[in-house]
mmCIF file of C-alpha atoms in Angstrom:
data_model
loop_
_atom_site.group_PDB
_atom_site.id
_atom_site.type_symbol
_atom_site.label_atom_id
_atom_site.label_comp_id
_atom_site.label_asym_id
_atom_site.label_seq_id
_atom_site.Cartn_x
_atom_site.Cartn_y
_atom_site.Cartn_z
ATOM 1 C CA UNK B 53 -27.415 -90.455 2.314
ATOM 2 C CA UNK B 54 -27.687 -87.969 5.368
ATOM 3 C CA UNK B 55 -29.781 -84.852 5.810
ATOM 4 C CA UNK B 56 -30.594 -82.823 8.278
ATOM 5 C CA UNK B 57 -33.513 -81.027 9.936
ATOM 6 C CA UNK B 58 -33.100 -77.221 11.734
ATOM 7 C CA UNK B 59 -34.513 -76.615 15.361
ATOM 8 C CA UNK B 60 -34.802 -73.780 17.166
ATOM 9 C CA UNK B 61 -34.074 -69.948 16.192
ATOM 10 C CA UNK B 62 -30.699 -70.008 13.963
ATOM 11 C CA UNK B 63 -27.890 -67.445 16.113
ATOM 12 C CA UNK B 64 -29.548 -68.644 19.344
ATOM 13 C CA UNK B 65 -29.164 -70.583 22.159
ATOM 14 C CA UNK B 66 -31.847 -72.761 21.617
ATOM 15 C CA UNK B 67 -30.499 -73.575 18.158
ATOM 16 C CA UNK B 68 -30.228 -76.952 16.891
ATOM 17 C CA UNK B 69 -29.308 -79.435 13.625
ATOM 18 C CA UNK B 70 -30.183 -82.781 14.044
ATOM 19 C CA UNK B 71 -29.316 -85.922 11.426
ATOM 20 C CA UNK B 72 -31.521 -88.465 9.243
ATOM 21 C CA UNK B 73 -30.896 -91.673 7.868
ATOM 22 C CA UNK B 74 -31.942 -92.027 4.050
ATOM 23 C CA UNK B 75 -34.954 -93.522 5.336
ATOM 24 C CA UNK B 76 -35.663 -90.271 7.311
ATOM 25 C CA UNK B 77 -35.217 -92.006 10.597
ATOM 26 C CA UNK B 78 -33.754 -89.870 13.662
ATOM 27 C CA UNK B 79 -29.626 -90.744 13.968
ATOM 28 C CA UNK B 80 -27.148 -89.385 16.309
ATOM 29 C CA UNK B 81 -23.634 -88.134 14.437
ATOM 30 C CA UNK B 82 -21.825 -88.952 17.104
ATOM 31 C CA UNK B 83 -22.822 -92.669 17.467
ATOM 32 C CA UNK B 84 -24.877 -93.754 14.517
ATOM 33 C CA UNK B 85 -22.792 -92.720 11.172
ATOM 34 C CA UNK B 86 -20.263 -95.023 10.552
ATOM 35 C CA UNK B 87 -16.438 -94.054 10.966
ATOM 36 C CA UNK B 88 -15.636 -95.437 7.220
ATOM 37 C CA UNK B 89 -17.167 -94.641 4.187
ATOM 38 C CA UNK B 90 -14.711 -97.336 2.985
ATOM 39 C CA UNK B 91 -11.533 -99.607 4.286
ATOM 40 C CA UNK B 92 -8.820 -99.800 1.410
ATOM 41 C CA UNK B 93 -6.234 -101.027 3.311
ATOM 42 C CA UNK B 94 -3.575 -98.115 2.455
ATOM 43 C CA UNK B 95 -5.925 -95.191 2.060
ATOM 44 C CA UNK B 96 -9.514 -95.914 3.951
ATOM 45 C CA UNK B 97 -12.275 -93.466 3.660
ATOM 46 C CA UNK B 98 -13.861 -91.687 6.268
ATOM 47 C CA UNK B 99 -16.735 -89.786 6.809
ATOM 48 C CA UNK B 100 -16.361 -86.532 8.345
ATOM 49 C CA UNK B 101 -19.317 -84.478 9.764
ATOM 50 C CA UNK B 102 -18.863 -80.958 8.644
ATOM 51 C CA UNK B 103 -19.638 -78.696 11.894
ATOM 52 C CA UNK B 104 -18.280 -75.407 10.742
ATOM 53 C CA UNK B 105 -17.955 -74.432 6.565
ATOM 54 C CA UNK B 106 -14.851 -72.638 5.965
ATOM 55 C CA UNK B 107 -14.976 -68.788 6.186
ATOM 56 C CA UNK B 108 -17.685 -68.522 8.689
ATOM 57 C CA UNK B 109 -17.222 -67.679 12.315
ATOM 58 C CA UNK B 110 -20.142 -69.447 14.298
ATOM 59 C CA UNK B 111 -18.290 -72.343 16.481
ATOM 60 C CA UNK B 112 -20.241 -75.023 15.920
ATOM 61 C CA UNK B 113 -19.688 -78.481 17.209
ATOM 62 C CA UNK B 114 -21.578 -81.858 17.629
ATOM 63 C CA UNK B 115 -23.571 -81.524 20.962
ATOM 64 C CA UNK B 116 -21.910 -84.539 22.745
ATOM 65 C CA UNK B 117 -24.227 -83.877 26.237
ATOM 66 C CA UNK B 118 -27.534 -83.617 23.821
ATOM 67 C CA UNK B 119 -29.568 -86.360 23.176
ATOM 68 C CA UNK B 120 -29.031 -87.443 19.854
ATOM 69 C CA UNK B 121 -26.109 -85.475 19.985
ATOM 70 C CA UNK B 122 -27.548 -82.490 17.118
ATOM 71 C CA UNK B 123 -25.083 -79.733 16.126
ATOM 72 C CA UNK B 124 -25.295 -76.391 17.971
ATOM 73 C CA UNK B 125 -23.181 -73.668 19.053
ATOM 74 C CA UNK B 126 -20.674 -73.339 21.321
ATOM 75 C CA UNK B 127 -21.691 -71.284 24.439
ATOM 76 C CA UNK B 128 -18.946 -69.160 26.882
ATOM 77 C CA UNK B 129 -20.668 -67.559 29.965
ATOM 78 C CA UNK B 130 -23.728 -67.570 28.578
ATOM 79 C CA UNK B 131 -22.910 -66.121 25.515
ATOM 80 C CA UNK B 132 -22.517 -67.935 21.741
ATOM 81 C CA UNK B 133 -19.182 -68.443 20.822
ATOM 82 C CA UNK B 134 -18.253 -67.202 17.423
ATOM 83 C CA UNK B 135 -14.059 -67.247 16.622
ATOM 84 C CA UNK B 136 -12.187 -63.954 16.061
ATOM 85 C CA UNK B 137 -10.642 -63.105 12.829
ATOM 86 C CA UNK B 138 -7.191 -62.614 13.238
ATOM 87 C CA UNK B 139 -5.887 -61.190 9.875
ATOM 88 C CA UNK B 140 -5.571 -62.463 7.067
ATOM 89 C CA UNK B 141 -7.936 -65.124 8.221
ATOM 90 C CA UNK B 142 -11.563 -64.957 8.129
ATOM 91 C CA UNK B 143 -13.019 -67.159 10.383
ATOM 92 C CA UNK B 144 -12.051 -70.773 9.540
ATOM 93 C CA UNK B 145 -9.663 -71.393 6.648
ATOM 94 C CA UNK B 146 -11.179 -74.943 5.986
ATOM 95 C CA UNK B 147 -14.173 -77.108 5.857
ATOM 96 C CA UNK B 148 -14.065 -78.384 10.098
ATOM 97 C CA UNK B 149 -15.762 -80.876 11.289
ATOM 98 C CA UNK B 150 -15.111 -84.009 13.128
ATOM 99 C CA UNK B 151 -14.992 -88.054 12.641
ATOM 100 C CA UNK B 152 -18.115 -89.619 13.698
ATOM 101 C CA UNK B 153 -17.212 -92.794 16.179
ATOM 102 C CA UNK B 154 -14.205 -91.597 18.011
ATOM 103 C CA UNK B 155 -13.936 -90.001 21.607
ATOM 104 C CA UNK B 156 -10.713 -88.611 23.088
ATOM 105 C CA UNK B 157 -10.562 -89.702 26.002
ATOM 106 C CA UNK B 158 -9.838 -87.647 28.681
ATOM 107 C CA UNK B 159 -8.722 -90.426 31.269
ATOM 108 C CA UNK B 160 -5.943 -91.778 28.813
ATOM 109 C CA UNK B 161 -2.702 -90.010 28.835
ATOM 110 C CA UNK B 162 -0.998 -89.860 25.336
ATOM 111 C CA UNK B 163 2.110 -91.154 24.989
ATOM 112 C CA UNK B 164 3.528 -89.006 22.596
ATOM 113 C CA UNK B 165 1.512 -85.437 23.995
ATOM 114 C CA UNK B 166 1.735 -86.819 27.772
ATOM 115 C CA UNK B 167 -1.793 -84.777 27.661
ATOM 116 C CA UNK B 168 -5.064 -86.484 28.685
ATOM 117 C CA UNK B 169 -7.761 -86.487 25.588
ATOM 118 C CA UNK B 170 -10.584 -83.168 24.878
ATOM 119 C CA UNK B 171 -13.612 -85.498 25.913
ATOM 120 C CA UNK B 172 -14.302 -84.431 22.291
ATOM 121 C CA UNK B 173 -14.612 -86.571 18.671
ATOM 122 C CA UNK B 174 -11.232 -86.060 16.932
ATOM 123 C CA UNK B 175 -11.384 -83.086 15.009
ATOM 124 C CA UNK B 176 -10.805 -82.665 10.790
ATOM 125 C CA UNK B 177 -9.745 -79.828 8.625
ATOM 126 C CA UNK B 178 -10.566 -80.673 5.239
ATOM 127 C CA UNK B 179 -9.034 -78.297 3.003
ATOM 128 C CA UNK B 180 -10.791 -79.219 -0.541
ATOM 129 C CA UNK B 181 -11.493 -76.277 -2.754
ATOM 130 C CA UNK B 182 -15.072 -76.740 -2.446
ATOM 131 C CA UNK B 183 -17.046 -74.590 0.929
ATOM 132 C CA UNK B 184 -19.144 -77.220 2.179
ATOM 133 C CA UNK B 185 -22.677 -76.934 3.954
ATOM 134 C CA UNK B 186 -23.190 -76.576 7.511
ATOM 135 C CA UNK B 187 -23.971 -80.315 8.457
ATOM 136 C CA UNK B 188 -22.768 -82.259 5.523
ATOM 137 C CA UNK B 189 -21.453 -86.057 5.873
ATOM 138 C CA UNK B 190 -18.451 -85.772 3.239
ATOM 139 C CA UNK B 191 -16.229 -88.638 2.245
ATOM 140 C CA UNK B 192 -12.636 -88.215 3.013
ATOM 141 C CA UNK B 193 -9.022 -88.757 3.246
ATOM 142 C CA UNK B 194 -6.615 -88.414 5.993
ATOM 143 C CA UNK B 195 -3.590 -87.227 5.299
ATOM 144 C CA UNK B 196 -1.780 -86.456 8.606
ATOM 145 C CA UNK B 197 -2.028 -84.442 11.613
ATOM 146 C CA UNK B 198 -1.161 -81.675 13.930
ATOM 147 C CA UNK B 199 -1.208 -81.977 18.002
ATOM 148 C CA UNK B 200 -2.956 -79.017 19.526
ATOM 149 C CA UNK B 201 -2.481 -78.843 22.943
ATOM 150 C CA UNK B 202 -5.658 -76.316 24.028
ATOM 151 C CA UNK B 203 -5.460 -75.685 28.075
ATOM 152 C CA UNK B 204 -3.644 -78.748 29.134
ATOM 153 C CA UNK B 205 -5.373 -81.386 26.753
ATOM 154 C CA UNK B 206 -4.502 -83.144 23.589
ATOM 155 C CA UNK B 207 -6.657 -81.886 20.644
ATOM 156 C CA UNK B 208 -5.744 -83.945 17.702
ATOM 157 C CA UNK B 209 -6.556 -82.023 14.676
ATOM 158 C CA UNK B 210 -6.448 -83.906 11.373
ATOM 159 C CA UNK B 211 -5.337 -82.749 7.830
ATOM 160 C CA UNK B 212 -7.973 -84.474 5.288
ATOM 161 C CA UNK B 213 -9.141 -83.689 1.603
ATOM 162 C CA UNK B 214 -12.709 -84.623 0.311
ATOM 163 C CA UNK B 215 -12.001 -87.751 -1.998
ATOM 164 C CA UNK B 216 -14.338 -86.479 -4.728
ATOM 165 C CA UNK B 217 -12.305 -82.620 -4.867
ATOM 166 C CA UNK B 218 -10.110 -82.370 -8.062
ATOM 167 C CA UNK B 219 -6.809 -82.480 -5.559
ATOM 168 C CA UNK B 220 -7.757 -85.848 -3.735
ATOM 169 C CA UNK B 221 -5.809 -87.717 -6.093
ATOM 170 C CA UNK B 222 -2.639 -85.592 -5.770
ATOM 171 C CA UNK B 223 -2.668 -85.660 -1.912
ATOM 172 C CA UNK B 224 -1.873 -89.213 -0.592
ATOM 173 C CA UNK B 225 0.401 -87.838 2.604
ATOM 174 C CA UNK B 226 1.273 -84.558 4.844
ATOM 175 C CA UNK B 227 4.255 -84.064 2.351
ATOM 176 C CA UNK B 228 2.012 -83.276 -0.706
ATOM 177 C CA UNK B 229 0.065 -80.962 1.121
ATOM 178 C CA UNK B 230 3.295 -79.198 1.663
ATOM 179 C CA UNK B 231 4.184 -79.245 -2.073
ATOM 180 C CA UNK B 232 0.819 -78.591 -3.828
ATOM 181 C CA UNK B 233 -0.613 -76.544 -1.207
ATOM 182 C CA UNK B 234 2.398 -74.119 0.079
ATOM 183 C CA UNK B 235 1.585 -71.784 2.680
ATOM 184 C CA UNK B 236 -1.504 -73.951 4.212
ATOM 185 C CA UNK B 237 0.117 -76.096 6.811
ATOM 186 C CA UNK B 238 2.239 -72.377 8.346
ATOM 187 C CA UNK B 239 -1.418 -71.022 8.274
ATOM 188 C CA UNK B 240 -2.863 -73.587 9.889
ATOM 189 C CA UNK B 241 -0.585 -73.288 12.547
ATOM 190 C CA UNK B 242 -1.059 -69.784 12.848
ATOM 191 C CA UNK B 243 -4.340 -69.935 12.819
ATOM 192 C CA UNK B 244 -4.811 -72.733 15.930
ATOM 193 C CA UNK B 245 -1.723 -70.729 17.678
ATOM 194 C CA UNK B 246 -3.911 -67.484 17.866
ATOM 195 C CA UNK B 247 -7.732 -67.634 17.399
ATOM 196 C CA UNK B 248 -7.902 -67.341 21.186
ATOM 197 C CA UNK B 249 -5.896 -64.294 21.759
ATOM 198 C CA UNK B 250 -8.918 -61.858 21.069
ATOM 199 C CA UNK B 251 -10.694 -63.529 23.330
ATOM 200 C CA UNK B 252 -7.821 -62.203 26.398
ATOM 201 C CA UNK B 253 -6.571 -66.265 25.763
ATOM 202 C CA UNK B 254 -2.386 -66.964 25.289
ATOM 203 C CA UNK B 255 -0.994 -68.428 22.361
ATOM 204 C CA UNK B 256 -2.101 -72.089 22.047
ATOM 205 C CA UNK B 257 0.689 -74.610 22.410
ATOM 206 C CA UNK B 258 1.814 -77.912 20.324
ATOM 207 C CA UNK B 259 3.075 -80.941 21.172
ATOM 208 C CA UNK B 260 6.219 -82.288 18.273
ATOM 209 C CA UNK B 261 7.242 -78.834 18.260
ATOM 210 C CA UNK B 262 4.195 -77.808 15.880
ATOM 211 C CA UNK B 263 5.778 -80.208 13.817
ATOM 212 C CA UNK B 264 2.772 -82.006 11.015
ATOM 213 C CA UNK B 265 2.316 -85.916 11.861
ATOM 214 C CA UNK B 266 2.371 -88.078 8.405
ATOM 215 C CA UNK B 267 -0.219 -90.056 7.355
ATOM 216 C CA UNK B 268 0.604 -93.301 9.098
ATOM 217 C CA UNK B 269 0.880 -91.558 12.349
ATOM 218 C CA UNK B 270 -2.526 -89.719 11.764
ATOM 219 C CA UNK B 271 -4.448 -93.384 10.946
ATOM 220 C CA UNK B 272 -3.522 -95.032 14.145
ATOM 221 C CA UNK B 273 -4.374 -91.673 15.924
ATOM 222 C CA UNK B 274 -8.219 -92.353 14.028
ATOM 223 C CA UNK B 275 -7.879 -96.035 15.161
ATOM 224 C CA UNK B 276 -6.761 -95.163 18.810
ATOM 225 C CA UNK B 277 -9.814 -92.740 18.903
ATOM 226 C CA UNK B 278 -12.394 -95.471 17.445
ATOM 227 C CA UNK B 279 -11.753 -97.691 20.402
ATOM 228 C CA UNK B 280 -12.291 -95.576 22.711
ATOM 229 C CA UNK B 281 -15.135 -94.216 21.446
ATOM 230 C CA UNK B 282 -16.186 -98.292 21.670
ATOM 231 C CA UNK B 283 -15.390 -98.700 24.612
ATOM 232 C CA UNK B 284 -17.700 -95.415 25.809
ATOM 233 C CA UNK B 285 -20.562 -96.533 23.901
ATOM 234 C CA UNK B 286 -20.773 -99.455 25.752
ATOM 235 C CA UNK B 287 -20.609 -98.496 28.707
ATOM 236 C CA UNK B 288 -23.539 -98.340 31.178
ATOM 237 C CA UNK B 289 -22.688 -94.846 32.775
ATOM 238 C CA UNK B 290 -20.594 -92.413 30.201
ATOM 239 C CA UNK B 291 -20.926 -89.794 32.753
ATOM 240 C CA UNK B 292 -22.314 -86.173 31.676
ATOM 241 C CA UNK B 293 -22.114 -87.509 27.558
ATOM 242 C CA UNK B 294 -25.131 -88.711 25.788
ATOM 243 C CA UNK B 295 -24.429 -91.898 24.092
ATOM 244 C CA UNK B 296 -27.681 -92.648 22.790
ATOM 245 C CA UNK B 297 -28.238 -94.042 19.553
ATOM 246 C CA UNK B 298 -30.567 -95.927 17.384
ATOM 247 C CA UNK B 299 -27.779 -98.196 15.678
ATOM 248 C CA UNK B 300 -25.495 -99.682 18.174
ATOM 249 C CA UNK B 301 -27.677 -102.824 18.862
ATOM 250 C CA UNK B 302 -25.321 -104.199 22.162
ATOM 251 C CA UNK B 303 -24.920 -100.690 23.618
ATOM 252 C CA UNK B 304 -26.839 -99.835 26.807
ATOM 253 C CA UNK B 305 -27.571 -96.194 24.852
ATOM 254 C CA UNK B 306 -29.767 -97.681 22.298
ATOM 255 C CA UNK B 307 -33.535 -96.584 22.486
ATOM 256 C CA UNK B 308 -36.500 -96.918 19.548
ATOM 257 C CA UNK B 309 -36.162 -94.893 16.912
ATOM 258 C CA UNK B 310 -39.856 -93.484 17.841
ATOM 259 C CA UNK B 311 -37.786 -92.142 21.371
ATOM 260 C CA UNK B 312 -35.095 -91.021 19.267
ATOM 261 C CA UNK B 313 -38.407 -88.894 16.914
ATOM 262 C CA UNK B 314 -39.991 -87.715 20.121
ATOM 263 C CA UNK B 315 -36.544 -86.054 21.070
ATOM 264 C CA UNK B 316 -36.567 -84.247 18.118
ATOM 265 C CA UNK B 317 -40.356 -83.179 18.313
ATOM 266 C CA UNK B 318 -39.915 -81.990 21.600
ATOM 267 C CA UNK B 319 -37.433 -79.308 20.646
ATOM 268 C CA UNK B 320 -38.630 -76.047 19.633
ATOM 269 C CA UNK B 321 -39.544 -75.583 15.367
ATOM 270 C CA UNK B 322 -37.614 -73.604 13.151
ATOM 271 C CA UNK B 323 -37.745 -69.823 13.906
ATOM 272 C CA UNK B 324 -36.770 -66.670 12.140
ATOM 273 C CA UNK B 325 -32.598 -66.245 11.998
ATOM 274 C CA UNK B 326 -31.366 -64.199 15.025
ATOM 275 C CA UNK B 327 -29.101 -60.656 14.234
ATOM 276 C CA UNK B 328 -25.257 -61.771 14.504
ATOM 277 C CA UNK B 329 -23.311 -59.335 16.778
ATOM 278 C CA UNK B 330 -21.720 -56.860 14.908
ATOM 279 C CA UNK B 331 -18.337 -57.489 16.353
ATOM 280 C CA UNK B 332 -17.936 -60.804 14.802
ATOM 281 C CA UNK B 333 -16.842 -59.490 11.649
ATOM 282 C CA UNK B 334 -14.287 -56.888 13.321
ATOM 283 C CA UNK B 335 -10.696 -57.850 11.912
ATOM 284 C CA UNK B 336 -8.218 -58.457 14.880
ATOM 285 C CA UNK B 337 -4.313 -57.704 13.354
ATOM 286 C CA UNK B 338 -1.823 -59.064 16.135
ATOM 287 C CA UNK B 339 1.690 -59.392 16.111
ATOM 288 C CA UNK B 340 3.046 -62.251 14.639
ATOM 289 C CA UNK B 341 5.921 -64.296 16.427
ATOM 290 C CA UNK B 342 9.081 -65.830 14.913
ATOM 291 C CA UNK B 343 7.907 -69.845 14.992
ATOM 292 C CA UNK B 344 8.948 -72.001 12.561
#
């Protein structure tokens, strides 16, 4: 239904991935693919944007400050951002991506966190058997969710399963994760807890006590998220965040899908790969602490 088309040098700054329609036309992820795939009133379907495939380092996210919002890498002083792997984890230990049509808002205190939002679509670790491609729309599942809180902010990170993976129809809540999956939910934890150290960071914090959210609480965190994310797309001025899109006929972002080609055209063609440094695949063994 989706594809996408490579810009730029791939392992550089100037690289991007930006989305088609199935009739080829120019789309923002952020704005223009629908939040559900399908509404079943007990288990809806969403469609998660896959921005990182699990095992890989390269921190990729959807370009919320780009035009058209493409997928690129995260930058630190200049440099591209690739995470650490902290042993026995090689870079991400699921499919992570986000939900298209949600915002966290960073003016809106949480109630349960008292933390502000990321400024960021709410965030999805999709832990099918299957390593997905870099870019892929995939059809999922929500199944609960775990409150980072990363320097001061709420960074909702949700537990889903692609509905077509042989497990989807064993997984209905956080609970059967726990059961059919043992050991994932502890990593996960570790994992969000210390991908920053290498990087001279502290451990990250959690709000619940790094306790997993159920499913219930994880689908009004998605609908809390979509509304926001309506209410910035129709705003006038959404500050430094690029909410243009070809598909949202009453917001003030909306331009002609031959603006939203010339975007594209303008950026620079697919180049030859870039090397990798070679200290993203150095193994990083750190003391483990006593949480539960």
């Amino acid at each position: 239904m989706y594809s996408v088309e490579e810009r730029g040098n791939p392992n550089s700054l100037a690289y991007r991935l930006y989305y088609k329609d199935a009739q080829g036309q120019y789309i923002s992820p952020f704005h223009d693919i629908p939040l559900c795939a399908s509404e079943e009133p007990q288990q809806p379907v969403f469609n998660m944007v896959v921005e990182v495939p699990r095992w890989t380092n390269a921190k990729m996210e959807i370009a919320t400050k780009d035009p058209l919002n493409p997928i690129k890498q995260d930058v630190k002083k200049g440099k591209l951002r690739f995470v650490a792997n902290v042993f026995p984890h090689h870079g991400y230990i699921w499919n992570y991506g986000a939900l298209p049509q949600t915002w966290e808002d960073p003016s809106h205190k949480d109630a349960d966190t008292g933390c502000c939002g990321d400024n960021d679509p709410i965030d999805v670790c999709e832990i099918g058997s299957r390593v997905c491609t870099r870019g892929e729309v995939v059809q999922v599942k929500v199944l609960g969710c775990l409150a980072l809180i990363d320097e001061g902010e709420t960074d909702w990170k949700l537990i889903a399963i692609d509905v077509n993976d042989p497990d989807a129809a064993s997984l209905h809540d956080i609970e059967d994760v726990r059961r059919l999956k043992p050991g994932y939910l502890e990593a996960t934890i570790d994992w969000f807890r210390l991908y920053k150290i290498p990087d001279g960071k502290p451990e990250n914090e959690f709000a619940f006590g790094g306790q997993f959210k159920n499913k219930e609480f994880a689908l009004r965190v998605v609908r809390e998220t979509h509304a926001f994310w309506k209410s910035l797309v129709s705003r006038k001025d959404s500050g430094e965040l690029s909410c243009l899109n070809v598909s949202q006929g009453s917001s003030p972002g909306v331009c002609p899908r031959d603006e939203a080609e010339g975007i594209v055209r303008a950026a620079p063609v697919l180049g030859a790969a870039e090397a990798i440094p070679a200290d993203v695949d150095q193994w990083h063994y750190l003391q483990q602490s006593n949480h539960c």
